[in-house]
CSV table of C-alpha atoms and ligand atoms in Angstrom, one decimal:
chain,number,residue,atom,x,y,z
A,1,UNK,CA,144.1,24.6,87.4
A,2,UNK,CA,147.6,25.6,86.8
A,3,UNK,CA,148.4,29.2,86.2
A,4,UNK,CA,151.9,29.0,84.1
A,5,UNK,CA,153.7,32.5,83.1
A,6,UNK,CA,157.2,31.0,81.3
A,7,UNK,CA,157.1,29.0,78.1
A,8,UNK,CA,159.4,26.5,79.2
A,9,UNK,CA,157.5,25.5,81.9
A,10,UNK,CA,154.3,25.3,79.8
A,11,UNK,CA,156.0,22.8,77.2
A,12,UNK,CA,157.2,20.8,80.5
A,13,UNK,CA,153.6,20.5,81.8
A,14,UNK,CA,152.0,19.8,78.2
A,15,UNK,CA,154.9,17.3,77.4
A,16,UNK,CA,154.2,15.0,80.8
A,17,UNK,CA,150.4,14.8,79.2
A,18,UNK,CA,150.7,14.3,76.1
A,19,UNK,CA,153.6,11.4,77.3
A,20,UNK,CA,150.4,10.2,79.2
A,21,UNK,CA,148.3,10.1,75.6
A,22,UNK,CA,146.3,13.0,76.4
A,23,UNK,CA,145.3,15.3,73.7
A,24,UNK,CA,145.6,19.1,74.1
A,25,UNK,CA,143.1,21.7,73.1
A,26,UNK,CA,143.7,25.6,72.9
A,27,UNK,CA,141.8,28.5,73.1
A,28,UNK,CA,143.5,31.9,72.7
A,29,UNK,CA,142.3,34.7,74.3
A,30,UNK,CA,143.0,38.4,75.5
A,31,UNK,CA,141.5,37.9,78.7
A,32,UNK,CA,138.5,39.9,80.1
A,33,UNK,CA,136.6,36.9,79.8
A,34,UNK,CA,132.7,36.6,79.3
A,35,UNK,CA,130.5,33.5,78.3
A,36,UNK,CA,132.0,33.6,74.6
A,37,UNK,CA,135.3,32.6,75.6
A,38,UNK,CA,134.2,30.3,78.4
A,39,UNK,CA,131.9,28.5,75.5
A,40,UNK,CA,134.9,28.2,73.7
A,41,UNK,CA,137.0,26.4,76.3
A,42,UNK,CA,133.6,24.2,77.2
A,43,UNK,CA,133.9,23.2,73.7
A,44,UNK,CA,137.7,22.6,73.9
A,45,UNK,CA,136.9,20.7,77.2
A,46,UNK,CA,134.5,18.5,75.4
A,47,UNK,CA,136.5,17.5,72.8
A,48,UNK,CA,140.3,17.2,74.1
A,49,UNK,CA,141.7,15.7,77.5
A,50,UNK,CA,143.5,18.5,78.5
A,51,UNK,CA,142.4,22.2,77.9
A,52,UNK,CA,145.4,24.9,78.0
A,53,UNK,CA,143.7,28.9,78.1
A,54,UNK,CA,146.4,31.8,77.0
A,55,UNK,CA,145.8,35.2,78.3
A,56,UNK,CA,148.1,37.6,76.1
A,57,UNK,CA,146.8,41.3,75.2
A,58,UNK,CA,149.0,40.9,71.8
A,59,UNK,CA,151.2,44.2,71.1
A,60,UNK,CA,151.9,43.4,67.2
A,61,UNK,CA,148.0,43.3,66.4
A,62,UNK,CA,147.4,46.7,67.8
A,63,UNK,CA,148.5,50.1,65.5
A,64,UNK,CA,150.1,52.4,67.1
A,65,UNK,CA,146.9,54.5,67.6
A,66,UNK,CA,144.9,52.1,68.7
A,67,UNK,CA,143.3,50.7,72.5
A,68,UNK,CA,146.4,48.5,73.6
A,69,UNK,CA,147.1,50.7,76.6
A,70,UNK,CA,142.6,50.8,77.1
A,71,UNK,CA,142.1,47.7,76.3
A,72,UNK,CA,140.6,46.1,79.1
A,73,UNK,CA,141.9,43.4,81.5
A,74,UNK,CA,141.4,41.6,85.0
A,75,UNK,CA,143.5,39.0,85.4
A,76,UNK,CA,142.2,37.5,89.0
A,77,UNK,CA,138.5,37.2,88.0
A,78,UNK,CA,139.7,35.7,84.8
A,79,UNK,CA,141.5,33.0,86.8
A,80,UNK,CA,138.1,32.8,89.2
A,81,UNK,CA,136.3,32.1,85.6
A,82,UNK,CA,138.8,29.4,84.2
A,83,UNK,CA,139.3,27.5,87.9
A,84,UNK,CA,135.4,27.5,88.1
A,85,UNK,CA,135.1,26.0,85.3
A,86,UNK,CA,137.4,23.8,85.8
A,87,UNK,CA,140.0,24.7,83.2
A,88,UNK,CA,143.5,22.9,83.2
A,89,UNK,CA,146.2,24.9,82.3
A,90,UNK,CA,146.2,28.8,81.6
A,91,UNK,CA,149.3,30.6,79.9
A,92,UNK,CA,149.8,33.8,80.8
A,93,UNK,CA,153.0,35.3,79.6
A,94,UNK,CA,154.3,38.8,80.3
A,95,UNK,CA,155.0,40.7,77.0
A,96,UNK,CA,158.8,40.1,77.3
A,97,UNK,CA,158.2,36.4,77.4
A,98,UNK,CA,156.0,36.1,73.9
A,99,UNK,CA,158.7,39.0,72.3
A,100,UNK,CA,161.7,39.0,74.2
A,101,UNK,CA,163.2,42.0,73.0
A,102,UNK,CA,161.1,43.9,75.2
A,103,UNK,CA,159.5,46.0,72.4
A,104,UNK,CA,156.9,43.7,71.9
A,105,UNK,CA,158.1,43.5,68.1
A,106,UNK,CA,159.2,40.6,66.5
A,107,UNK,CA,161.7,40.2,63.9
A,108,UNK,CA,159.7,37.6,62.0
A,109,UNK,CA,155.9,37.9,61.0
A,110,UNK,CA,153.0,35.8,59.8
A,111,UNK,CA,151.6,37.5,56.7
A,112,UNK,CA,148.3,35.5,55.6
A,113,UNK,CA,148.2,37.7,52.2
A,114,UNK,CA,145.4,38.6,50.6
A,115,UNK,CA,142.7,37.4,53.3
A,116,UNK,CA,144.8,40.0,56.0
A,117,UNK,CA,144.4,43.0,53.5
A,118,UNK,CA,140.7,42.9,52.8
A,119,UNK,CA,137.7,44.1,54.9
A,120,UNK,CA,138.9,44.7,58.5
A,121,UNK,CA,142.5,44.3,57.7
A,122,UNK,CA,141.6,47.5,55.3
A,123,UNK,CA,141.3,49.6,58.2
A,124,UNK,CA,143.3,48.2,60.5
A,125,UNK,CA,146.5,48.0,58.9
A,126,UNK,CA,148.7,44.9,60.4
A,127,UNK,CA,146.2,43.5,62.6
A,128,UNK,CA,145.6,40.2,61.2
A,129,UNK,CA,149.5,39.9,60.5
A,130,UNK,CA,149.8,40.8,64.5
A,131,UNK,CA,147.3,38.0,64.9
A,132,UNK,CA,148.5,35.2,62.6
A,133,UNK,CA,152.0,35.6,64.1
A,134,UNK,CA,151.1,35.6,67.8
A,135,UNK,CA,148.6,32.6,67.1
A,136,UNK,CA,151.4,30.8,65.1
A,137,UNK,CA,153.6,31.6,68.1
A,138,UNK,CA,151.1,30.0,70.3
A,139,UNK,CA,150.7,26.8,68.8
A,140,UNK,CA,154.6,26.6,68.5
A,141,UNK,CA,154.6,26.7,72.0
A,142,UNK,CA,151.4,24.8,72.9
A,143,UNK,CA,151.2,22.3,70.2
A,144,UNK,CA,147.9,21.9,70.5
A,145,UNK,CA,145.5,19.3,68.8
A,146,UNK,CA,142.5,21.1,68.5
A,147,UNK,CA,142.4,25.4,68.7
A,148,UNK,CA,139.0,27.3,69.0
A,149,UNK,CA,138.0,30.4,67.7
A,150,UNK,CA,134.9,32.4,68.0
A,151,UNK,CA,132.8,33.3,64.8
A,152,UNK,CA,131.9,36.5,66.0
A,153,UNK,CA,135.7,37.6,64.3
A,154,UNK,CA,135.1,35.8,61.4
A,155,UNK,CA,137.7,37.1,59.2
A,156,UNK,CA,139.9,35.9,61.8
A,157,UNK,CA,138.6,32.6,61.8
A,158,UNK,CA,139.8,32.2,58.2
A,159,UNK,CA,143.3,34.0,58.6
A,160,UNK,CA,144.0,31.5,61.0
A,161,UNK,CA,142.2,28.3,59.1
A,162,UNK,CA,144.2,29.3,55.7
A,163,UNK,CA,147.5,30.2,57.7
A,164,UNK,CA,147.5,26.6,59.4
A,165,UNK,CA,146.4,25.1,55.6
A,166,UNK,CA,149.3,26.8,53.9
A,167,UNK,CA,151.8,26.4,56.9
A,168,UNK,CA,151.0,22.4,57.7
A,169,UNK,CA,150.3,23.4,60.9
A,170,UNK,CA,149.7,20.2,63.1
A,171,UNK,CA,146.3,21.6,64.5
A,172,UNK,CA,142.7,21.0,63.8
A,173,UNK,CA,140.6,24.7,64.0
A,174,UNK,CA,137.2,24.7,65.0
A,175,UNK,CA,134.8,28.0,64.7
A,176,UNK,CA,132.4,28.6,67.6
A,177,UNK,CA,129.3,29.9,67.0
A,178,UNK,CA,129.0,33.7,68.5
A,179,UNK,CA,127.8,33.8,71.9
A,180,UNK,CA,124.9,36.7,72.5
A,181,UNK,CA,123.6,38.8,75.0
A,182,UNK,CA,119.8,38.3,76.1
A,183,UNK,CA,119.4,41.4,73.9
A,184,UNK,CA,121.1,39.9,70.7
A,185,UNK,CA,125.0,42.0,70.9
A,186,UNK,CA,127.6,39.5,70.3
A,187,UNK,CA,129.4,38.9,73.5
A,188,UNK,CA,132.4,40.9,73.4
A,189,UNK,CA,135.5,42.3,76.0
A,190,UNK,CA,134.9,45.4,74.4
A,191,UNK,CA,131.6,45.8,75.2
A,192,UNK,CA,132.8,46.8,78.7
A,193,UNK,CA,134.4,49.9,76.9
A,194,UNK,CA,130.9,51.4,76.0
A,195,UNK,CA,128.7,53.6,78.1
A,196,UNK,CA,125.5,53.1,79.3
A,197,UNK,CA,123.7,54.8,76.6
A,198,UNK,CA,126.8,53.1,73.7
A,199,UNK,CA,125.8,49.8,74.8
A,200,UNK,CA,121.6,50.2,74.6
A,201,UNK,CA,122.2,52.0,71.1
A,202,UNK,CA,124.4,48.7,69.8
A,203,UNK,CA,121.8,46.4,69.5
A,204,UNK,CA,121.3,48.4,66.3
A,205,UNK,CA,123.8,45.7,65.0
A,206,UNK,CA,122.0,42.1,65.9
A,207,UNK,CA,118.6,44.3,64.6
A,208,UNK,CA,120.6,45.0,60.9
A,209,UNK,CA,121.2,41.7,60.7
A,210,UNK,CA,117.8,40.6,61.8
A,211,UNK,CA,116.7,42.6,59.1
A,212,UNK,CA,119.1,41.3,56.1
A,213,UNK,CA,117.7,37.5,57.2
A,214,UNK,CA,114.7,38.6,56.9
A,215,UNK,CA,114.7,40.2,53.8
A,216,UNK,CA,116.4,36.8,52.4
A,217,UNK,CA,113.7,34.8,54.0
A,218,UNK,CA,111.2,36.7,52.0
A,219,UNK,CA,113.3,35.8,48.5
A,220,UNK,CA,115.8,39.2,48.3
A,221,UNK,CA,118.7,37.8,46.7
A,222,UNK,CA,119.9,41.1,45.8
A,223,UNK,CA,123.7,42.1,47.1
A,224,UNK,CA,122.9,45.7,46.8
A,225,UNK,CA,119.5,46.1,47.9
A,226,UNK,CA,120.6,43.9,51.3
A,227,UNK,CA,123.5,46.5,51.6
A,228,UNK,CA,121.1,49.4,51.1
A,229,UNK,CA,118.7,48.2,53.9
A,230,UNK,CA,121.5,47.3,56.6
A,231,UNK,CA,123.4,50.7,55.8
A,232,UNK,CA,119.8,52.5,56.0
A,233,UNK,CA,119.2,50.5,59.7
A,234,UNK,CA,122.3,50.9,60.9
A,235,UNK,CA,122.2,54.9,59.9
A,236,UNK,CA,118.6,55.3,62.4
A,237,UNK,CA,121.2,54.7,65.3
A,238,UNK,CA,122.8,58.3,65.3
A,239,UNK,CA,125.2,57.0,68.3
A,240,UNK,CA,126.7,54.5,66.3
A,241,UNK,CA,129.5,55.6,63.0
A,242,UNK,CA,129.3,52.9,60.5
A,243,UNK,CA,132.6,51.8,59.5
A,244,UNK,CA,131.8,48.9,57.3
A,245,UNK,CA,128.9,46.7,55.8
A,246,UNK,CA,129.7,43.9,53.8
A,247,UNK,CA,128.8,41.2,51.8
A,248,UNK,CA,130.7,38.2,51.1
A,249,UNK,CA,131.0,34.5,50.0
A,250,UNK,CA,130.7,32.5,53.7
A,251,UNK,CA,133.5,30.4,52.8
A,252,UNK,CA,136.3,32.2,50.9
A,253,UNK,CA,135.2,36.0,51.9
A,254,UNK,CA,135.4,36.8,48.3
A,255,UNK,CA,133.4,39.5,46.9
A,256,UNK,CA,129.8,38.0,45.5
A,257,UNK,CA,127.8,38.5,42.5
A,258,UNK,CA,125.0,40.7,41.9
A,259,UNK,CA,122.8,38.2,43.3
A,260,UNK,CA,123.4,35.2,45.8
A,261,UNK,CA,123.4,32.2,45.1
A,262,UNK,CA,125.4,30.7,47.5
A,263,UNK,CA,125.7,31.2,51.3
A,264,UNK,CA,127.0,34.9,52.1
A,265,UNK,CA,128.2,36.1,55.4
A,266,UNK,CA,127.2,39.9,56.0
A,267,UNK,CA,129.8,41.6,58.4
A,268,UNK,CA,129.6,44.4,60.4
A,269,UNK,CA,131.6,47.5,61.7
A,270,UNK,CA,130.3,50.0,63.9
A,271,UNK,CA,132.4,52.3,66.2
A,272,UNK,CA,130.5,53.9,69.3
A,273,UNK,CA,132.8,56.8,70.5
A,274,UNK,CA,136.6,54.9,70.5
A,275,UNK,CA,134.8,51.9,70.6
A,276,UNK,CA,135.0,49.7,67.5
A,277,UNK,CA,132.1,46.6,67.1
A,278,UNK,CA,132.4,44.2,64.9
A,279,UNK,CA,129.4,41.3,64.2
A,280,UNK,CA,128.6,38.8,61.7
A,281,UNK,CA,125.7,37.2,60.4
A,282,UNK,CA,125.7,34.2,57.5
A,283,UNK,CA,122.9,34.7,55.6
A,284,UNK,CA,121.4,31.1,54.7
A,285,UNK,CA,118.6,30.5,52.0
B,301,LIG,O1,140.6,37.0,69.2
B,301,LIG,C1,141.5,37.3,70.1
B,301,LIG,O2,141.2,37.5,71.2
B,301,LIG,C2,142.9,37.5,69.6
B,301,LIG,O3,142.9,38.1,68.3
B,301,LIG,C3,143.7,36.3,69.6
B,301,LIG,C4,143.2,35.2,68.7
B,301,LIG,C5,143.8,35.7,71.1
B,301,LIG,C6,145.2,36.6,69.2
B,301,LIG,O4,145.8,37.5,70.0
């Protein structure tokens, strides 16, 4: 495994294989690396020759009041991870590399419209803008075949699969199903950021969404009545401030009708103390 911190000599290690035919898969990351994102580069490794990791906490997707400074990172058992597994190449770039000026701003942004304003991009102001443009940044500099992407950030997942429709990006996307903890919480670098008695009160989110399947099993087609029960679930875990429950289409995270008729995905925010969780489930009939 090859640990590569510049740009250029990223694109002169990905051009010598992809002179030798190789295809190059990608899977962006933050770091602070669990099972989740190693899935995702077993996936990547299964699919392409050549697997490139990038571990860049990304300044434009935080606000200013948010965990950039918190957010959590270990860079040498990250390393340990990816060389275990026996990943090829992993760029990780020093802020002033990705956005030279050193303010970790950029003069140009990615702005995925509509799908970047709704749901979390409602209360996080910029993020997905933050995202699409380091991502798009990232395949510019990667040029990867295939990319990975967690479902767990679901809404993210379709920023990033309409921003490479409408751009003609020259790079296949591929969502990874969310990888859980024995107890059922979505596998997450944040989860690190809860306390003891945070992190046994936050299966209260895979339980809500137990709940909504289950309710959809047993014929409730309802929009409002599955709301009403996951808000009412969520609400018996007094540790936990819901942020957000919604409902919406699986595919084009438009708002539904009344009833469902088609598959909907039901996504959740929850903050424990500064910590914000997000899940997702689709709920299939
Ligand atoms: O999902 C993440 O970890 C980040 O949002 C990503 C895609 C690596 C962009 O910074």
């Amino acid at each position: 495994m090859q640990l590569i911190r510049t740009i250029a000599d990223l694109r002169t290690a990905l051009r010598a294989e992809r002179s030798a035919g190789k295809t190059v898969g990608f899977v962006p990351t933050m770091g602070y690396l669990h099972i989740g994102h190693l899935t995702l580069a077993k996936h990547s490794q299964l699919n392409c020759d050549v697997t490139v990791v990038s571990i860049f906490v990304n300044p434009t997707q935080f606000s200013p009041n948010e965990d950039l400074a918190q957010y959590p990172r270990n860079l040498p058992h990250d390393l340990k991870l990816l060389e275990e597994q026996g990943v090829d190449y992993v760029f990780a770039p020093e802020v002033d590399e990705m956005y030279p000026d050193g303010s970790g701003k950029t003069s140009t942004y990615v702005d995925v419209g509509d799908l970047s304003s709704i749901l979390m991009g409602a209360l996080r102001p910029n993020h997905f803008r933050g995202v699409a443009t380091v991502v798009s940044k990232l395949f510019n500099i990667v040029q990867p075949d295939k990319a990975f992407f967690g479902e767990k950030d679901y809404q993210q997942l379709a920023v990033i699969k309409r921003m490479v429709t409408d751009l003609n990006q020259p790079v296949e996307v591929f969502g990874v199903p969310t990888v859980r903890e024995p107890d059922g919480l979505a596998c997450s670098s944040r989860n690190s950021l809860l306390s003891a008695e945070d992190r046994a009160a936050a299966i209260i989110l895979p339980q809500a969404m137990q709940l909504a399947q289950t309710l959809v099993d047993q014929g409730e087609r309802s929009v409002s009545v599955l709301h009403q029960a996951v808000l009412d679930k969520l609400q018996q875990e007094a540790r936990g401030e819901v942020e957000a429950v919604d409902i919406r289409d699986a595919e084009t995270l438009a708002e539904t009708a009344e009833l469902l008729t088609a598959p909907a995905v039901l996504l959740l925010t929850v903050r424990f103390g500064k910590t914000r969780l997000i899940d997702q489930h689709v709920l299939r009939f």
